[in-house]
PDB file of C-alpha atoms in Angstrom:
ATOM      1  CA  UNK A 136     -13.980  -2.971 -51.961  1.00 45.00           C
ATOM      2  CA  UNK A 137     -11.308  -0.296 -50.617  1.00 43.00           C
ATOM      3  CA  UNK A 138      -8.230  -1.848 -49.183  1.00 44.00           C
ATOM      4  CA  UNK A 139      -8.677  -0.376 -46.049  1.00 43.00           C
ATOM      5  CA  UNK A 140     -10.237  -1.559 -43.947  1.00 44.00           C
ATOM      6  CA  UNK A 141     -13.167   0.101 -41.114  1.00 42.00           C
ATOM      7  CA  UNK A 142     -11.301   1.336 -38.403  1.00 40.00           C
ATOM      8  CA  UNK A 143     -14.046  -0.245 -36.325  1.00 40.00           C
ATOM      9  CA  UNK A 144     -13.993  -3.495 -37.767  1.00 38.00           C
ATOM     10  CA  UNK A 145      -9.980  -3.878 -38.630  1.00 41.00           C
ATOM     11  CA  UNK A 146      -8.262  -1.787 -35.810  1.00 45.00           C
ATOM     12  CA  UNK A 147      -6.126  -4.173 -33.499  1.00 47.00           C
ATOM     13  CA  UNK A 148      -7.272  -4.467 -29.505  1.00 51.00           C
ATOM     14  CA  UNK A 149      -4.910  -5.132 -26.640  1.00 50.00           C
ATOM     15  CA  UNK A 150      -5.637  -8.258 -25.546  1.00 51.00           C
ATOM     16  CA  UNK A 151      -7.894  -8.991 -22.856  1.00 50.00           C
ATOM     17  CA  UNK A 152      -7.027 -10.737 -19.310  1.00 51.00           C
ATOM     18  CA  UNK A 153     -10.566 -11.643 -19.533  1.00 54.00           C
ATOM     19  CA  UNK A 154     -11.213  -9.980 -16.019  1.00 59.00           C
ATOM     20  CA  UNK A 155     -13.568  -6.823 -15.617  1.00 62.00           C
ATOM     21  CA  UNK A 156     -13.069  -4.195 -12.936  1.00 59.00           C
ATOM     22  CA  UNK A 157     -15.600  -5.171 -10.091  1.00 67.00           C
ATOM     23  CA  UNK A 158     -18.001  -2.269  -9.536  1.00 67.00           C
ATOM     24  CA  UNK A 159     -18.379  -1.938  -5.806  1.00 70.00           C
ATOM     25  CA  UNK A 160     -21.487  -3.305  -4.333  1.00 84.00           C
ATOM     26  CA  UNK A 161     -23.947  -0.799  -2.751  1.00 91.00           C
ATOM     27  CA  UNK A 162     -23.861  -1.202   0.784  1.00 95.00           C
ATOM     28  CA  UNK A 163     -26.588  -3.513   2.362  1.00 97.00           C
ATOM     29  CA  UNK A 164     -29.479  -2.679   4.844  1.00 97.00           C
ATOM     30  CA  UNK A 165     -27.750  -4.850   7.473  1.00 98.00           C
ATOM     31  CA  UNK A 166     -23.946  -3.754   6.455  1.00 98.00           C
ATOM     32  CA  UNK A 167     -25.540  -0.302   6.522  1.00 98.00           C
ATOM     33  CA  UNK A 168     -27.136  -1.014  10.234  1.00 98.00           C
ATOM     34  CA  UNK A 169     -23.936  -2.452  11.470  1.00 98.00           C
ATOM     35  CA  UNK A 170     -21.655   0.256  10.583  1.00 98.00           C
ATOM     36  CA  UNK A 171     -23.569   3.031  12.288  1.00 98.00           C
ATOM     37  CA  UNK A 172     -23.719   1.086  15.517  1.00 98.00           C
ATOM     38  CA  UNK A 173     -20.357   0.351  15.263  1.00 98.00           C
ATOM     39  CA  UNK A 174     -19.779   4.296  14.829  1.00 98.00           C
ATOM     40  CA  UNK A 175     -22.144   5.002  17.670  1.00 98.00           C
ATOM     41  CA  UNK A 176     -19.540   2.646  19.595  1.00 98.00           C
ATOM     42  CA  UNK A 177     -17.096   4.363  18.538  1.00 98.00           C
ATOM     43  CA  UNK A 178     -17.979   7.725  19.546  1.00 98.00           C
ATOM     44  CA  UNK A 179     -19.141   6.905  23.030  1.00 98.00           C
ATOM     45  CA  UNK A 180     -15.242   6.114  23.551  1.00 98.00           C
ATOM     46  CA  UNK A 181     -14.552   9.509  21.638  1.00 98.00           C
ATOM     47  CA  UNK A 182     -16.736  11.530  23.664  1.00 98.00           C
ATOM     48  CA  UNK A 183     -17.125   9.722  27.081  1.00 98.00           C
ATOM     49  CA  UNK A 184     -18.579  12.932  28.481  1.00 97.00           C
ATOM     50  CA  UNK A 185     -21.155  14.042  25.861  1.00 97.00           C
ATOM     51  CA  UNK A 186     -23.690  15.987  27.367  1.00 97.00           C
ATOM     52  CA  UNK A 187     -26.163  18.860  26.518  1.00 97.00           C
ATOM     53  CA  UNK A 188     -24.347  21.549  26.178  1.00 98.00           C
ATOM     54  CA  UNK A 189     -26.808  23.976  27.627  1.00 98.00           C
ATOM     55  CA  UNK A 190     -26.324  24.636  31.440  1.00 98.00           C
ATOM     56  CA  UNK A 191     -29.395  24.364  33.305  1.00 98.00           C
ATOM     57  CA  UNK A 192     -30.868  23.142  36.932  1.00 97.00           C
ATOM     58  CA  UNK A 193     -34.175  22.012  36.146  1.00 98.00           C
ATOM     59  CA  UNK A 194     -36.939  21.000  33.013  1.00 98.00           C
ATOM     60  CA  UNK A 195     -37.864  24.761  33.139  1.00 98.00           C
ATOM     61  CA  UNK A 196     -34.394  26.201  32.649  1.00 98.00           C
ATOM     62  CA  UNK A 197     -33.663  23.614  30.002  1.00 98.00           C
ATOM     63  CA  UNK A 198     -36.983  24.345  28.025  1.00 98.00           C
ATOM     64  CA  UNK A 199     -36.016  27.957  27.957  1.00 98.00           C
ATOM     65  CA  UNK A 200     -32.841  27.690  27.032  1.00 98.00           C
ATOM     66  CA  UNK A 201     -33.536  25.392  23.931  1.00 98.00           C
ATOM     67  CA  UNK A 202     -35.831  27.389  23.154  1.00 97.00           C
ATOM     68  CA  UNK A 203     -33.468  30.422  23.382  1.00 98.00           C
ATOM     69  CA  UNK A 204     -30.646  28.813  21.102  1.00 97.00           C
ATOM     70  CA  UNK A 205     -32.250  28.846  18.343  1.00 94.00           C
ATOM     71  CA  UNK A 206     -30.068  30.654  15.102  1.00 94.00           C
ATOM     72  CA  UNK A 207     -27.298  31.433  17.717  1.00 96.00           C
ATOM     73  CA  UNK A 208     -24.689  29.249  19.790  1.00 96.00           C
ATOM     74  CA  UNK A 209     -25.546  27.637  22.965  1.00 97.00           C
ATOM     75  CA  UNK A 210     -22.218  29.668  24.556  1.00 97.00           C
ATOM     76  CA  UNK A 211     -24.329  33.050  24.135  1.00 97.00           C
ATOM     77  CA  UNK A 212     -27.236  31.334  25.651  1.00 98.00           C
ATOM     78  CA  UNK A 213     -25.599  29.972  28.921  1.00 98.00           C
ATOM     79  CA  UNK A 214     -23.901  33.789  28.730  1.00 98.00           C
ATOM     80  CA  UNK A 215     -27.729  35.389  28.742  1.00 98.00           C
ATOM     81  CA  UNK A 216     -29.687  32.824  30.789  1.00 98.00           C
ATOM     82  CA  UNK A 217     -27.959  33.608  34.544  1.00 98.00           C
ATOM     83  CA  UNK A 218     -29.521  36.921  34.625  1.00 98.00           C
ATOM     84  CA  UNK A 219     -32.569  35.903  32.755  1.00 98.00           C
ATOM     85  CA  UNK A 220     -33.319  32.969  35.431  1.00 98.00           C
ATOM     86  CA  UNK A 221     -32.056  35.336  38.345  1.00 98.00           C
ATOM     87  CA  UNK A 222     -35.343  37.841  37.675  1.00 98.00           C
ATOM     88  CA  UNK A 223     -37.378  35.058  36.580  1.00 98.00           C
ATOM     89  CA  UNK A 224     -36.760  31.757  38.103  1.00 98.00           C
ATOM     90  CA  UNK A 225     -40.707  30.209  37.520  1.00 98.00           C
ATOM     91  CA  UNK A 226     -42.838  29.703  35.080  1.00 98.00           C
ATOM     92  CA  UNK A 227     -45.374  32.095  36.890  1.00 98.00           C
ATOM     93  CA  UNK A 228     -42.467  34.800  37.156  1.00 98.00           C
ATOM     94  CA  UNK A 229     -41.785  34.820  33.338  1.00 98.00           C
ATOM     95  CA  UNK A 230     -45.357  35.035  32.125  1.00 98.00           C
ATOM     96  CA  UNK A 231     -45.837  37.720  34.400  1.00 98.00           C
ATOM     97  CA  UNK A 232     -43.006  39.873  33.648  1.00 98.00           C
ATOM     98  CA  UNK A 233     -42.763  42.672  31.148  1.00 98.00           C
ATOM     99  CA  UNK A 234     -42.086  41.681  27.793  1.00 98.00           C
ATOM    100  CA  UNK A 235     -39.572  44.868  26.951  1.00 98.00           C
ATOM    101  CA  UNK A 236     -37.862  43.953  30.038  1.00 98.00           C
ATOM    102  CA  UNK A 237     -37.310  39.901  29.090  1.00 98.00           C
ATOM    103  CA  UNK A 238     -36.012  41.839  25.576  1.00 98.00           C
ATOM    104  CA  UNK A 239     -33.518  43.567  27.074  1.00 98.00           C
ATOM    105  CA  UNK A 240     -32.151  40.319  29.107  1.00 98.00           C
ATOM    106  CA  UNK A 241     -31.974  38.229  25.857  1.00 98.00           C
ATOM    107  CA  UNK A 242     -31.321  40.534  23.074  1.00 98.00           C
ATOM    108  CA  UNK A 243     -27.458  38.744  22.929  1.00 97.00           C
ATOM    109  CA  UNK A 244     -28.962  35.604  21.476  1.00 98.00           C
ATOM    110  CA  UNK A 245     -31.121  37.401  19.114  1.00 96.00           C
ATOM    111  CA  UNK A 246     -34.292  37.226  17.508  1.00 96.00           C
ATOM    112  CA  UNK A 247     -35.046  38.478  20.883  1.00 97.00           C
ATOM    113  CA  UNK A 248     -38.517  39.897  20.161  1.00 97.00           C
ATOM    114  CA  UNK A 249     -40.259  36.503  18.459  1.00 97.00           C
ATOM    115  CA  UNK A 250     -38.233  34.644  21.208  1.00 97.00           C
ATOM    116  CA  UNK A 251     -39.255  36.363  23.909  1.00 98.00           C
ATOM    117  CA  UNK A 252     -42.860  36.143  22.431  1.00 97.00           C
ATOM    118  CA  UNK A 253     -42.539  32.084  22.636  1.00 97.00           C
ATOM    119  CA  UNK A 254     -40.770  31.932  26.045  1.00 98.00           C
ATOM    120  CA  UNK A 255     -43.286  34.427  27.718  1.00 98.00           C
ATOM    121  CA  UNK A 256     -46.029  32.160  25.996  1.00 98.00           C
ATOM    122  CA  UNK A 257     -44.798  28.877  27.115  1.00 98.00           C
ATOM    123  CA  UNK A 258     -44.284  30.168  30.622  1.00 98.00           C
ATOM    124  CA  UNK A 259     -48.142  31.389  30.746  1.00 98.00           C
ATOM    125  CA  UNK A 260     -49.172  27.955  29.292  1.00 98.00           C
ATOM    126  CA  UNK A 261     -47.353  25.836  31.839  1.00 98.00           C
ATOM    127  CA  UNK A 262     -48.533  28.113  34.464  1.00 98.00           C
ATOM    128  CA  UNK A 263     -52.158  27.639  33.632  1.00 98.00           C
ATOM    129  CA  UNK A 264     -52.528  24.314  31.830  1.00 98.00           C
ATOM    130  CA  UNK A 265     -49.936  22.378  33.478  1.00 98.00           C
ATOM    131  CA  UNK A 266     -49.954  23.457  37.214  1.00 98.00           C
ATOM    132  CA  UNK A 267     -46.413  25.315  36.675  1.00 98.00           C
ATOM    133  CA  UNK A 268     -44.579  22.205  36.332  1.00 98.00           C
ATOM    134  CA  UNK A 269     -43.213  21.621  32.572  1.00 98.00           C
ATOM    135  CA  UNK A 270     -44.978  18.496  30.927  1.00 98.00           C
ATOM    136  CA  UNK A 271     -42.826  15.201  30.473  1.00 98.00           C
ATOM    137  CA  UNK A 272     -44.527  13.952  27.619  1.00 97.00           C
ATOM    138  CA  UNK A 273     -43.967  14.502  24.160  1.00 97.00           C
ATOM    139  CA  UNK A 274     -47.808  15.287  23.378  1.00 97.00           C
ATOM    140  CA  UNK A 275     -47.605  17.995  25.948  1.00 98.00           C
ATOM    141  CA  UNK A 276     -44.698  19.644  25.253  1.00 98.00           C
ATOM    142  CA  UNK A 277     -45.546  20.466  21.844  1.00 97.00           C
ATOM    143  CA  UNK A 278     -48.613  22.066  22.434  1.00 97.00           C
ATOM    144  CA  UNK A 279     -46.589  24.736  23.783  1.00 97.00           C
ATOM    145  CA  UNK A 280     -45.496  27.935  22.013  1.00 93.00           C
ATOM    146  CA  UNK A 281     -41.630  27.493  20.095  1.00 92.00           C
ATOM    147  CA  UNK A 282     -41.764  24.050  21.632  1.00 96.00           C
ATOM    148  CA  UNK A 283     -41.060  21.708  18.300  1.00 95.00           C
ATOM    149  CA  UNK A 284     -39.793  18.048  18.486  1.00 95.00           C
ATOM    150  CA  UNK A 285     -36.581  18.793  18.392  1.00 95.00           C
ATOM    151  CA  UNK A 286     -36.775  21.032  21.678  1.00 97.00           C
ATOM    152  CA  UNK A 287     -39.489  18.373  22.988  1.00 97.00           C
ATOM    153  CA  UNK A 288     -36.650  15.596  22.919  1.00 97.00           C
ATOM    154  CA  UNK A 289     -33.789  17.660  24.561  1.00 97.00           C
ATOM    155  CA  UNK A 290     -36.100  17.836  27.264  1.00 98.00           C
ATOM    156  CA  UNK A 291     -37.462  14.742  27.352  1.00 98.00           C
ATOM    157  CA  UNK A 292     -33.802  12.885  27.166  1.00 97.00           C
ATOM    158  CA  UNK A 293     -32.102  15.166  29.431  1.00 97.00           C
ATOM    159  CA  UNK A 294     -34.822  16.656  32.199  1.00 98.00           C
ATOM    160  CA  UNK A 295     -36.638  13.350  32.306  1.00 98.00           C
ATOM    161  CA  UNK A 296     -34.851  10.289  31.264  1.00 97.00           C
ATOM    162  CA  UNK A 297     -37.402   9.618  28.305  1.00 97.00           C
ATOM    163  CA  UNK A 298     -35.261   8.753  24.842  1.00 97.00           C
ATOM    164  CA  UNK A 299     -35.332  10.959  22.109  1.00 96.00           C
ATOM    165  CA  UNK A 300     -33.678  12.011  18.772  1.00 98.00           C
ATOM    166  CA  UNK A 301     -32.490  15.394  18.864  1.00 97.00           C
ATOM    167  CA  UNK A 302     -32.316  16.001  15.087  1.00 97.00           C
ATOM    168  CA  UNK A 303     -30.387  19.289  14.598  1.00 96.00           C
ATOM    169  CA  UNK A 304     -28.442  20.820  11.638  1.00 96.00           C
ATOM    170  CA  UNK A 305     -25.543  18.610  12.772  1.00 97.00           C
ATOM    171  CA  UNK A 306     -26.962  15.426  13.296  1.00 98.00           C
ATOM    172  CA  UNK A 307     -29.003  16.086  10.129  1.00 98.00           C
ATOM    173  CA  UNK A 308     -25.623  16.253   8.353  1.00 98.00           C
ATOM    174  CA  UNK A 309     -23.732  13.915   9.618  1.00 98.00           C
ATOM    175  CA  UNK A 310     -26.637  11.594   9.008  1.00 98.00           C
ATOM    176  CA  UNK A 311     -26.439  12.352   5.416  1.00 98.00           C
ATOM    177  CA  UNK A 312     -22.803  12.311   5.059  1.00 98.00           C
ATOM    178  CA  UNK A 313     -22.616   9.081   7.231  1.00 98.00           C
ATOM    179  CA  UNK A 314     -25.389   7.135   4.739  1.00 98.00           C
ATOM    180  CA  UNK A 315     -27.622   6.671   7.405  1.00 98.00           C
ATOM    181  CA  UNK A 316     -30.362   8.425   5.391  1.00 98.00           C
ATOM    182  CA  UNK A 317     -31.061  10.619   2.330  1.00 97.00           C
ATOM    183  CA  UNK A 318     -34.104  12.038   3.849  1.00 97.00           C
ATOM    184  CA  UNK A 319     -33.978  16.121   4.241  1.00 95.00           C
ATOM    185  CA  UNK A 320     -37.042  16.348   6.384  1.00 97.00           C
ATOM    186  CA  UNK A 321     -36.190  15.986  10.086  1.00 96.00           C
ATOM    187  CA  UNK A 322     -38.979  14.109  10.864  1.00 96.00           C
ATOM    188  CA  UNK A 323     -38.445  11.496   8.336  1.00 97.00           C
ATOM    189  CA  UNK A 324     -34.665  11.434   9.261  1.00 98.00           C
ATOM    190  CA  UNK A 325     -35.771  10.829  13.137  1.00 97.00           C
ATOM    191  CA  UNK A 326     -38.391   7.440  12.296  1.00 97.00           C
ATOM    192  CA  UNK A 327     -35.377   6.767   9.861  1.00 98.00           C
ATOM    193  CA  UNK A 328     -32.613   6.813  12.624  1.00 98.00           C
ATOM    194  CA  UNK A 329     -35.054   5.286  15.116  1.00 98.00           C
ATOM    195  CA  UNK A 330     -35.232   2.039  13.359  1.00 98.00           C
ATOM    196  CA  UNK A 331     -31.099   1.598  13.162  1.00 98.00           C
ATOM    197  CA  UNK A 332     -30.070   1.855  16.865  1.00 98.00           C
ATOM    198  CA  UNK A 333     -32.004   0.922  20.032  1.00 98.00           C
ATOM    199  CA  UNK A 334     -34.173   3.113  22.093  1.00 98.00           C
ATOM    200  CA  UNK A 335     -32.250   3.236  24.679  1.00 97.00           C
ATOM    201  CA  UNK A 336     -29.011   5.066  22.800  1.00 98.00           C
ATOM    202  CA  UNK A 337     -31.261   7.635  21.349  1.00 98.00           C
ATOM    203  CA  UNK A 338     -30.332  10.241  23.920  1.00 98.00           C
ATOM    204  CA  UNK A 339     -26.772   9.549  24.008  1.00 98.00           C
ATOM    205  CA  UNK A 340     -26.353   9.078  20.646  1.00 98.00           C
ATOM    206  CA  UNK A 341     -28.181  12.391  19.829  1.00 98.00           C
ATOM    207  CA  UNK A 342     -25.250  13.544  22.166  1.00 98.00           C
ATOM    208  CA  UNK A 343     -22.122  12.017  20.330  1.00 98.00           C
ATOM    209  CA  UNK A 344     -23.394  13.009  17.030  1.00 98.00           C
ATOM    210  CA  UNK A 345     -24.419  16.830  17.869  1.00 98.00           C
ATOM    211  CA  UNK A 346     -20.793  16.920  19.421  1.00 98.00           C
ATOM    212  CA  UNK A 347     -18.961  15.198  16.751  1.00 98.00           C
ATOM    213  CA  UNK A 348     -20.513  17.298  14.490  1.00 98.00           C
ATOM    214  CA  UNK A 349     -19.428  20.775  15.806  1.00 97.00           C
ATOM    215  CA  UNK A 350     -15.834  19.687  16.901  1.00 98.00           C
ATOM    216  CA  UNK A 351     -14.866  17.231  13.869  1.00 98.00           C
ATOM    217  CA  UNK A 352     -16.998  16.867  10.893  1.00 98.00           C
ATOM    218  CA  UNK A 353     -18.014  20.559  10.210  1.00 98.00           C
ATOM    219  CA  UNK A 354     -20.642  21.960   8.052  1.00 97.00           C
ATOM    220  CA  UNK A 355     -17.751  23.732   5.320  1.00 94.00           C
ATOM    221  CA  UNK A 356     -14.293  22.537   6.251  1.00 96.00           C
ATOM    222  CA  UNK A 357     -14.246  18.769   8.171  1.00 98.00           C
ATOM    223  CA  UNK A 358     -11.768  17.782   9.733  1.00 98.00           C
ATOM    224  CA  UNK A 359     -11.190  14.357   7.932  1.00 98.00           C
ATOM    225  CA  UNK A 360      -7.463  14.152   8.279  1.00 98.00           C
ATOM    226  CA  UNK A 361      -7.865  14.416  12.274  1.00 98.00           C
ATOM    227  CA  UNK A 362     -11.145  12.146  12.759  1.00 98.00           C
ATOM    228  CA  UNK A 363     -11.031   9.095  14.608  1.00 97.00           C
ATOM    229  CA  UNK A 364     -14.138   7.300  12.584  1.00 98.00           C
ATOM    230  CA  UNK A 365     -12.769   7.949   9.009  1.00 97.00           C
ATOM    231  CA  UNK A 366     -12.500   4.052   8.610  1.00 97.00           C
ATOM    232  CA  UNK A 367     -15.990   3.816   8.341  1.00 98.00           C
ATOM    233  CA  UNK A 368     -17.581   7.030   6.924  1.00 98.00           C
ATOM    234  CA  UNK A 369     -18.327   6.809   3.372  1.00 97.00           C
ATOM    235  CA  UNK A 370     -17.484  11.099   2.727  1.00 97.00           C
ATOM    236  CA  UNK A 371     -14.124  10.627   3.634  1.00 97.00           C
ATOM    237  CA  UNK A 372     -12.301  13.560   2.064  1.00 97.00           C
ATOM    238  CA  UNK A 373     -14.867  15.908   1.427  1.00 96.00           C
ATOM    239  CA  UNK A 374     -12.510  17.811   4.208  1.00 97.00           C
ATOM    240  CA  UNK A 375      -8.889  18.851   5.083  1.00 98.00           C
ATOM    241  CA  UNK A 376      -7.169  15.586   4.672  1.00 98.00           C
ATOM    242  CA  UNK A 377      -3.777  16.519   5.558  1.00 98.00           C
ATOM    243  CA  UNK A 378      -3.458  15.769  10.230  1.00 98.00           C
ATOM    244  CA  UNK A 379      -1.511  18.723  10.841  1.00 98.00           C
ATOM    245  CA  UNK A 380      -3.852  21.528   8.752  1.00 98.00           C
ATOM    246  CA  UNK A 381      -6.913  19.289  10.205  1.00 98.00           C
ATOM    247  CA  UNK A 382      -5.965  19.588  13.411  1.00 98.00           C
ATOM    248  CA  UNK A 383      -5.848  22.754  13.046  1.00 98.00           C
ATOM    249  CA  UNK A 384      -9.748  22.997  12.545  1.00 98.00           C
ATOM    250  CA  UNK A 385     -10.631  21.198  15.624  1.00 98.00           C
ATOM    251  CA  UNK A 386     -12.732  22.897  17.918  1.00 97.00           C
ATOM    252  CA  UNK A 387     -13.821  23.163  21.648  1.00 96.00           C
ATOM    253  CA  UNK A 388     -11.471  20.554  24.112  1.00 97.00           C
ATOM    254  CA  UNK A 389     -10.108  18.625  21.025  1.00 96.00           C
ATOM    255  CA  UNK A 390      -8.819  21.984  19.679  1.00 95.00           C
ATOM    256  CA  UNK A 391      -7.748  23.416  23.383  1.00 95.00           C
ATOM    257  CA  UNK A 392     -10.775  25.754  23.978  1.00 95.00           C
ATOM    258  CA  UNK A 393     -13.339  26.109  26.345  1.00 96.00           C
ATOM    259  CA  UNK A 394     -16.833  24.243  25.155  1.00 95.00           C
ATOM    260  CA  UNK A 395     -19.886  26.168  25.231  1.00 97.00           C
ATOM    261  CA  UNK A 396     -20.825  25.450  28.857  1.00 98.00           C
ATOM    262  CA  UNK A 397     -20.221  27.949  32.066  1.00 98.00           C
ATOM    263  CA  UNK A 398     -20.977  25.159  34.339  1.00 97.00           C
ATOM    264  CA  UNK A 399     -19.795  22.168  32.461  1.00 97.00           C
ATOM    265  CA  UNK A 400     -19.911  18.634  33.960  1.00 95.00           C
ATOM    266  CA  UNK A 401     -17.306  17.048  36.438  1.00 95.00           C
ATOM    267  CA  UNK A 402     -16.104  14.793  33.689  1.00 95.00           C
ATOM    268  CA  UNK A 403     -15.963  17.249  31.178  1.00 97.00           C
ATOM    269  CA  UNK A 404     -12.111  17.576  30.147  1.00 96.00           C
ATOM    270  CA  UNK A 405     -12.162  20.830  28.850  1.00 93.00           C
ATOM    271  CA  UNK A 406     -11.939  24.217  30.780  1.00 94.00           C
ATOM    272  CA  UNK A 407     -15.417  26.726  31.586  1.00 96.00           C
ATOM    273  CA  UNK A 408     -16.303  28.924  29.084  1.00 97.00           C
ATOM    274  CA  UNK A 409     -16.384  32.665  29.695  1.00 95.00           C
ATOM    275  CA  UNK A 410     -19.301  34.830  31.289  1.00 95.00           C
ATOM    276  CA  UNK A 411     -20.389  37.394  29.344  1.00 89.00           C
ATOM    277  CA  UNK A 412     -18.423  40.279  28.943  1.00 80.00           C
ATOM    278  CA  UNK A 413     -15.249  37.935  29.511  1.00 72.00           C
ATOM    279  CA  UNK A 414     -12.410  37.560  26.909  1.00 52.00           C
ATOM    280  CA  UNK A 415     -13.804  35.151  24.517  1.00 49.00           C
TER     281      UNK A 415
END
């Protein structure tokens, strides 16, 4: 036998303090639970005055202009709808007007052909199987043309009192990033969130997420270093770390801009935003 010895068998170890790392322990279902109310908590005193950000006076305007903001910002729809709701202030007026005319009034948000399509639709269907008065039920609403859940439940929270998730490409990613779910589908992510916070938060919390979402935690560069929930999201970092280049990202009142409404509410702190045709 060789005097060497297997450098396997012979080679000297450090010694061992006889303590392992701890690996952490996933998070519970309760701990889980208890951390995204305790973010919801924290958010309402964020965002004391989240609110749709879509200006309207009634279920009809609100319908339409959900409908409208679709793959475009809801600035450029409170910018198109004044005119839009000037000509055609009823359901009857809209499904009676001229289609290349409605075109014309909505081509800023885009899409304006397909949309105009679905708001021209929904106006003849509310005329004629609703008595002109938009639906406040979630069966109802969807049975109308463009009208999806999503839209449904901005209605239904913020025409007529009835909670709803509003699960949008924000609060589908903040979701995510927040562990809430790892569902992709947004109906699965909606009977997912629905089973974490109470019904009656649905609406509001719909709110603080959505605005979180486009002032703070942003889709490419989040603002981590400036976020006031940090202590209990589990993607800290995946943004701008550093407070003064974060701050920097903030947007709307927390960065010093005008939010997306022309007619914002009372409490909002921010200033209007423009009209069309106004310096942006």
């Amino acid at each position: 036998m060789s005097g060497k010895q297997n450098s396997a068998v012979g080679e000297q170890q450090p010694p061992s303090s006889g303590k392992r790392k701890k690996t952490p322990k996933p998070e519970t279902r309760l701990a889980m639970v208890r951390r995204a109310r305790r973010i919801n908590r924290e958010l309402a005193e964020v965002y004391p005055y989240a609110h749709p950000e879509l200006d309207f006076e009634n279920a009809f305007q609100l319908l339409i202009a959900t409908v409208l903001s679709a793959q475009t910002t809801d600035l450029r729809v409170n910018q198109t709808t004044p005119a839009l709701f000037a000509k055609y202030p009823t359901p009857e007026d809209l499904a009676a007007a001229q289609p290349e005319e409605v075109e014309e009034l909505i081509r800023p948000t885009g899409f304006f052909r397909a949309k105009t399509k679905s708001i021209m639709g929904l106006s003849a269907a509310v005329r004629d199987n609703f008595g002109g008065e938009v639906p406040g039920r979630l069966e109802d609403l969807v049975t109308l043309p463009g009208v999806g859940r999503k839209t449904a439940f901005v209605v239904l929270g913020n025409a007529f009192g009835v909670p709803g998730i509003t699960v949008d490409t924000h609060f589908m990613r903040l979701a995510r990033r927040w562990k809430w779910t790892d569902q992709d589908d947004p109906v699965k992510i909606e009977a997912e969130i629905a089973t974490i916070f109470p019904k009656s938060e649905w609406t509001m919390l719909s709110h603080r997420v959505i605005f979180h979402g486009r002032r703070v935690c942003h889709s490419r560069r989040p603002a981590c270093g400036a976020c006031p929930i940090t202590h209990l999201c589990p993607a800290y970092g995946e943004g701008e770390t550093d407070p003064e280049k974060a701050r920097k990202l903030l947007k709307y009142e927390m960065g010093g801009r005008p939010g997306q409404r022309l007619k914002p509410p009372p409490d909002y702190p921010g200033e209007p935003a423009p009209a069309m045709g106004a310096i942006e």
